[in-house]
Coordinates of C-alpha atoms and ligand atoms in Angstrom, one line a residue:
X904 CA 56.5 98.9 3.3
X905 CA 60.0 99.4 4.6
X906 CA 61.6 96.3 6.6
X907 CA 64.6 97.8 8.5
X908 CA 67.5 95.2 9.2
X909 CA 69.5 94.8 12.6
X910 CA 72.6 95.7 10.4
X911 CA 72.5 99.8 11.9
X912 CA 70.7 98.6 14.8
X913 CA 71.3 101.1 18.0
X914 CA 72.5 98.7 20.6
X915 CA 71.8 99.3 24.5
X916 CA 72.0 97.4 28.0
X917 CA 70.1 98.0 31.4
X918 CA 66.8 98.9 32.5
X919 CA 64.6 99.9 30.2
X920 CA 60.7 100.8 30.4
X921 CA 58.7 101.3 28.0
X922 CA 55.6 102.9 27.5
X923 CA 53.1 104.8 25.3
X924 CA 49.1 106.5 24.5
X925 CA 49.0 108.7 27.6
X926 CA 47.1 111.0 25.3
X927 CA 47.6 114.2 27.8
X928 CA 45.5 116.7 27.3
X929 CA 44.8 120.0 28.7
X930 CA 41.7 119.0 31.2
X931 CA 41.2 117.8 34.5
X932 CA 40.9 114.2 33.4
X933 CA 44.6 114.3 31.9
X934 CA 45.7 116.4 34.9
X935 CA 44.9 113.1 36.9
X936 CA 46.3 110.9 34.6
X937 CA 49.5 113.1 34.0
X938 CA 49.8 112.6 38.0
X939 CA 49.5 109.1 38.0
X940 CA 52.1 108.9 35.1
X941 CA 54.8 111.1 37.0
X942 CA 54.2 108.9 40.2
X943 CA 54.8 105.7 38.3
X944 CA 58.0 107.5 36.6
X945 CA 58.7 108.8 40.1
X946 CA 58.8 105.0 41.2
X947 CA 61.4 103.7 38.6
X948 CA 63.3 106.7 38.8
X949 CA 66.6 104.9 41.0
X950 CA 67.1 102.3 38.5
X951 CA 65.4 103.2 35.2
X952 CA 68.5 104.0 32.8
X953 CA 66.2 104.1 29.3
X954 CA 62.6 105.0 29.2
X955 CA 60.8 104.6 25.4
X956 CA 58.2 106.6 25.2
X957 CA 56.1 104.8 22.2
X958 CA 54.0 107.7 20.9
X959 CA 50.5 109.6 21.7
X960 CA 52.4 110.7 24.5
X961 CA 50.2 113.9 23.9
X962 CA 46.5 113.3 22.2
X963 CA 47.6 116.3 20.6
X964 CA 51.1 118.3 19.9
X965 CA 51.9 120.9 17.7
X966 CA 54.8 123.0 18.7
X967 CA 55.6 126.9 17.2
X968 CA 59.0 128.3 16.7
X969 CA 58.5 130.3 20.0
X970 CA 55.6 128.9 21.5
X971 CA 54.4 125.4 23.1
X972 CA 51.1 124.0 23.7
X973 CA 50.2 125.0 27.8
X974 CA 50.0 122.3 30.7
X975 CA 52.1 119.6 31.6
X976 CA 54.7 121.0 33.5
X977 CA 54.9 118.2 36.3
X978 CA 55.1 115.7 33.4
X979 CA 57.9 117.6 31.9
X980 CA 59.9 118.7 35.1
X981 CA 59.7 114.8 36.0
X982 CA 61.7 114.2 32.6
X983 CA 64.0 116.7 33.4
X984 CA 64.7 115.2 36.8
X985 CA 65.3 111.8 35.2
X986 CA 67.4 113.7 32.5
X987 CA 69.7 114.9 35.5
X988 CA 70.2 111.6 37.0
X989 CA 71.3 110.4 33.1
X990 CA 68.1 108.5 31.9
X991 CA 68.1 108.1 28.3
X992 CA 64.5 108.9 26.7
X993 CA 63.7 107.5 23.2
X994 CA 60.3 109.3 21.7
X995 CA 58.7 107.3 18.7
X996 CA 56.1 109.5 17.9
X997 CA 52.3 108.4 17.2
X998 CA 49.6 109.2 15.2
X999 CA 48.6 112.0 17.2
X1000 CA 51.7 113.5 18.2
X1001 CA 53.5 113.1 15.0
X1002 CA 54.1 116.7 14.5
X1003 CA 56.3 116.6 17.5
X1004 CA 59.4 118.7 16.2
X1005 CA 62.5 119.5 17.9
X1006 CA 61.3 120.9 21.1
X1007 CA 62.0 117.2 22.9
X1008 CA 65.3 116.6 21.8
X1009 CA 66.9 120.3 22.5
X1010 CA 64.8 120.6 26.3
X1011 CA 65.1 117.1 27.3
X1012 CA 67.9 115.7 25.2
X1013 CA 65.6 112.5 23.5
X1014 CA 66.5 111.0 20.5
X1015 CA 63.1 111.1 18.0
X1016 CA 61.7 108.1 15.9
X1017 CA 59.3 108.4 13.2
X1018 CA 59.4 104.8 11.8
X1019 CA 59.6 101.5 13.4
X1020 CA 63.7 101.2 14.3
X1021 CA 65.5 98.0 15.4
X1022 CA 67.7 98.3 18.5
X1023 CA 69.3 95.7 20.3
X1024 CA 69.0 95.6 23.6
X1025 CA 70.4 93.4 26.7
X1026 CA 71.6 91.2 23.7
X1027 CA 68.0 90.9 22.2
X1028 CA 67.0 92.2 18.4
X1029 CA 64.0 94.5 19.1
X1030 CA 61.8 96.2 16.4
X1031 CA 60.3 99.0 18.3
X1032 CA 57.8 101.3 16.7
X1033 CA 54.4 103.3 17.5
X1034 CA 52.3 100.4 15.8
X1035 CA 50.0 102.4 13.2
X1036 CA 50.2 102.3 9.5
X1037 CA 51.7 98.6 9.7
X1038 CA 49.2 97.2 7.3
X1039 CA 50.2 98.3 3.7
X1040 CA 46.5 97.2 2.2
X1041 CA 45.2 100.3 4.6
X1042 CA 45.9 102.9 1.7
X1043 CA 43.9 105.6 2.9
X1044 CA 45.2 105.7 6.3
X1045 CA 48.8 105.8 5.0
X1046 CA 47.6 108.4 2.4
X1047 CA 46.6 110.7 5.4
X1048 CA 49.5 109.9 7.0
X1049 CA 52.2 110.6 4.1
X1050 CA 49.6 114.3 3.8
X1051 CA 50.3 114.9 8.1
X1052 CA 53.6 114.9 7.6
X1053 CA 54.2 116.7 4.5
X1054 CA 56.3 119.6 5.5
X1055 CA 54.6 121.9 3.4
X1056 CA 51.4 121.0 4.9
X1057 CA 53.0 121.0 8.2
X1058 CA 53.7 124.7 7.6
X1059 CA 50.2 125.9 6.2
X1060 CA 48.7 124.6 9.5
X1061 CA 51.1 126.3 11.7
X1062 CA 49.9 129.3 9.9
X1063 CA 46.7 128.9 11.5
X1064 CA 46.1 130.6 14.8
X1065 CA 46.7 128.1 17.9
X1066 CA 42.8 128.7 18.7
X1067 CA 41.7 127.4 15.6
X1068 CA 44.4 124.9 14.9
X1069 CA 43.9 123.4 19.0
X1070 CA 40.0 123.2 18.0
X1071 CA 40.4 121.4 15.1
X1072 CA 42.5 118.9 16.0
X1073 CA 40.3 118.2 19.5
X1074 CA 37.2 117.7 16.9
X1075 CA 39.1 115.3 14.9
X1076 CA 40.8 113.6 18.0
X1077 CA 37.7 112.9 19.7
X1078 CA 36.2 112.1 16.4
X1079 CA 39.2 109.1 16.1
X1080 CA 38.5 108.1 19.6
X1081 CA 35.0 107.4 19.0
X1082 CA 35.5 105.9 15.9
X1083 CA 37.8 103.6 17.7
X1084 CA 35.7 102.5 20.5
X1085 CA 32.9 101.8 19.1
X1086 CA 34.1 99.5 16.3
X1087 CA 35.4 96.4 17.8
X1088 CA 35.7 94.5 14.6
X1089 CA 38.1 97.1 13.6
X1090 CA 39.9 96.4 16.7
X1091 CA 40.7 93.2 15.6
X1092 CA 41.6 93.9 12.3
X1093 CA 44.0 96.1 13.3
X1094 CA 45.3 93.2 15.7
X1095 CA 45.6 90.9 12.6
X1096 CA 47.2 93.5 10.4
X1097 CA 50.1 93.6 12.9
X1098 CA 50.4 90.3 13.0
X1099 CA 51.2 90.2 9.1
X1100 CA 53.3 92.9 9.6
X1101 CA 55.2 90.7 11.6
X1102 CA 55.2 87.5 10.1
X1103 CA 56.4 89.4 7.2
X1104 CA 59.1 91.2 8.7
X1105 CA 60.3 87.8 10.0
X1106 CA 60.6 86.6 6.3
X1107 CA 62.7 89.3 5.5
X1108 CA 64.6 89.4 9.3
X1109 CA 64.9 87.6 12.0
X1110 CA 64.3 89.0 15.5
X1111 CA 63.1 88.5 18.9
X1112 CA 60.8 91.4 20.0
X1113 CA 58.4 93.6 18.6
X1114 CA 57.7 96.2 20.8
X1115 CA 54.7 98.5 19.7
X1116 CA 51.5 100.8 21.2
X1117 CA 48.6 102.0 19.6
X1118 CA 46.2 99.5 20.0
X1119 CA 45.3 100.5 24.1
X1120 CA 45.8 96.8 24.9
X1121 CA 49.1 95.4 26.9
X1122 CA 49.8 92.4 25.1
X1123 CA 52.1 89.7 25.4
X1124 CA 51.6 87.6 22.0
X1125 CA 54.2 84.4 21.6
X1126 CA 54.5 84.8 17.6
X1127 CA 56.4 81.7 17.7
X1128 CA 59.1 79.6 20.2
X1129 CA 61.5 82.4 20.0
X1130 CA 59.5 85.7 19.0
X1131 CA 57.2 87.7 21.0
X1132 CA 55.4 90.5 19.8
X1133 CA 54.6 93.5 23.2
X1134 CA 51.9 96.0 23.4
X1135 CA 52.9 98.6 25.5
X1136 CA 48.7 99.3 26.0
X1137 CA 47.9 102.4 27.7
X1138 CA 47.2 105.1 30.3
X1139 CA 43.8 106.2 29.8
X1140 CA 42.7 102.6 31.4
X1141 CA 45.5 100.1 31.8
X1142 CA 48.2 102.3 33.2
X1143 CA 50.2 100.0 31.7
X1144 CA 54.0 99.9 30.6
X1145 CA 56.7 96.8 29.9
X1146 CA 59.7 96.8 32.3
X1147 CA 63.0 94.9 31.1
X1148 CA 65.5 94.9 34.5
X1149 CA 67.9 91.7 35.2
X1150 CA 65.1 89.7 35.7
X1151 CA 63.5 89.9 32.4
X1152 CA 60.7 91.3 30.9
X1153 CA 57.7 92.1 32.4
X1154 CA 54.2 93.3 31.0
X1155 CA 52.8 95.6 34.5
X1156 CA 49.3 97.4 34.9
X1157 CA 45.7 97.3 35.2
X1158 CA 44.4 94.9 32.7
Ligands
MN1570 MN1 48.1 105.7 18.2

């Protein structure tokens, strides 16, 4: 388990939102969602300078050399709008969406993130990350993690056709979801797993945030007097996002 230190931390000041799990999808459901989503980035768009987007942006993304998956243009011509107007975006991409490539950072200029990655912002230390695979005793989740994102394997799956390689990952998505719901023991396991993931960060560095998603909960946990660990939750039922302007930071949304 890797601990990265503050020493090559990006530094940044302003407003920033973050964000994460709108698992878009092409149906009607996520057609409403993706709405709601470019309303609420439609609302912060005067005074929003960087927006995190903390992974399973998409509950599924695989992107060709010359082809991307259909749907969510207003989503994306919303990013581009905010691009124009000089928003930074900063993707941290998820369990599902890990196989996001390249297409972000050339269309809409983000900068991609594929491990949890201290920043420092407004003068804060900040470790900022998707949230799953924290717990290093979960060997078989990280051992289909390190297989997803073997290049090689990468590339025999993009040899599939789109049909096929859409259909399977819908099965295995939905399959996840279920699986998720359903156990609410695991829910809390996975709660306490982050929690030792950050009490042992904290041994190795000291900090102030962690900012994570994942776990479709906003959460605002005091870890201690000075640290506070964020959960972004999510957009499927909280709507939820954490907004850091001159007044602080703020947890919004359904809960
Ligand atoms: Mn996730």
């Amino acid at each position: 388990m890797e601990f990265p230190d503050f020493q090559h931390a990006i530094t940044l000041e302003g407003n920033v939102y973050f964000a994460s799990d709108f698992h878009l999808e092409n149906t009607p459901e996520s057609r409403v969602r993706e709405e709601e989503i470019v309303r609420w980035l439609d609302g912060i768009s005067d005074h929003v300078q960087h927006l995190f987007l903390l992974g399973d942006i998409f509950d599924f993304w695989f992107e060709y050399k010359d082809v991307v998956p259909r749907g969510y243009y207003s989503f994306f011509a919303k990013l581009a709008e905010l691009k124009k107007k000089n928003v930074e975006f900063y993707y941290f991409t998820g369990n599902h969406d890990m196989w996001v490539k390249d297409y972000f950072a050339k269309e809409f200029g983000m900068r991609i993130f594929r491990q949890p990655t201290p920043f420092i912002i407004n003068g804060k230390r900040c470790l900022i990350g998707h949230g799953d695979g924290l717990d290093k005793r979960d060997k078989g989740y990280l051992l289909i993690k390190r297989i997803f994102n073997c290049r090689f394997n990468i590339a025999l799956y993009g040899a599939l056709p789109p049909r096929w390689a859409f259909a399977i990952a819908r099965a295995c998505s939905h399959k996840s979801r279920q699986s998720n719901s359903s156990k609410k023991k695991k829910l809390n396991q996975n709660e306490a797993s982050v929690m030792n993931y950050i009490h042992e960060y904290l041994q190795h560095s000291p900090a102030d945030y962690f900012i994570f998603g994942h776990r479709h909960r906003p959460l605002e946990i005091s870890v201690n007097d000075t640290v506070t660990y964020y959960n972004t939750g999510d957009w499927l039922f909280h709507k939820s996002y954490l907004k850091w302007t001159e007044g602080g930071i703020e947890l919004k949304g359904e809960n």
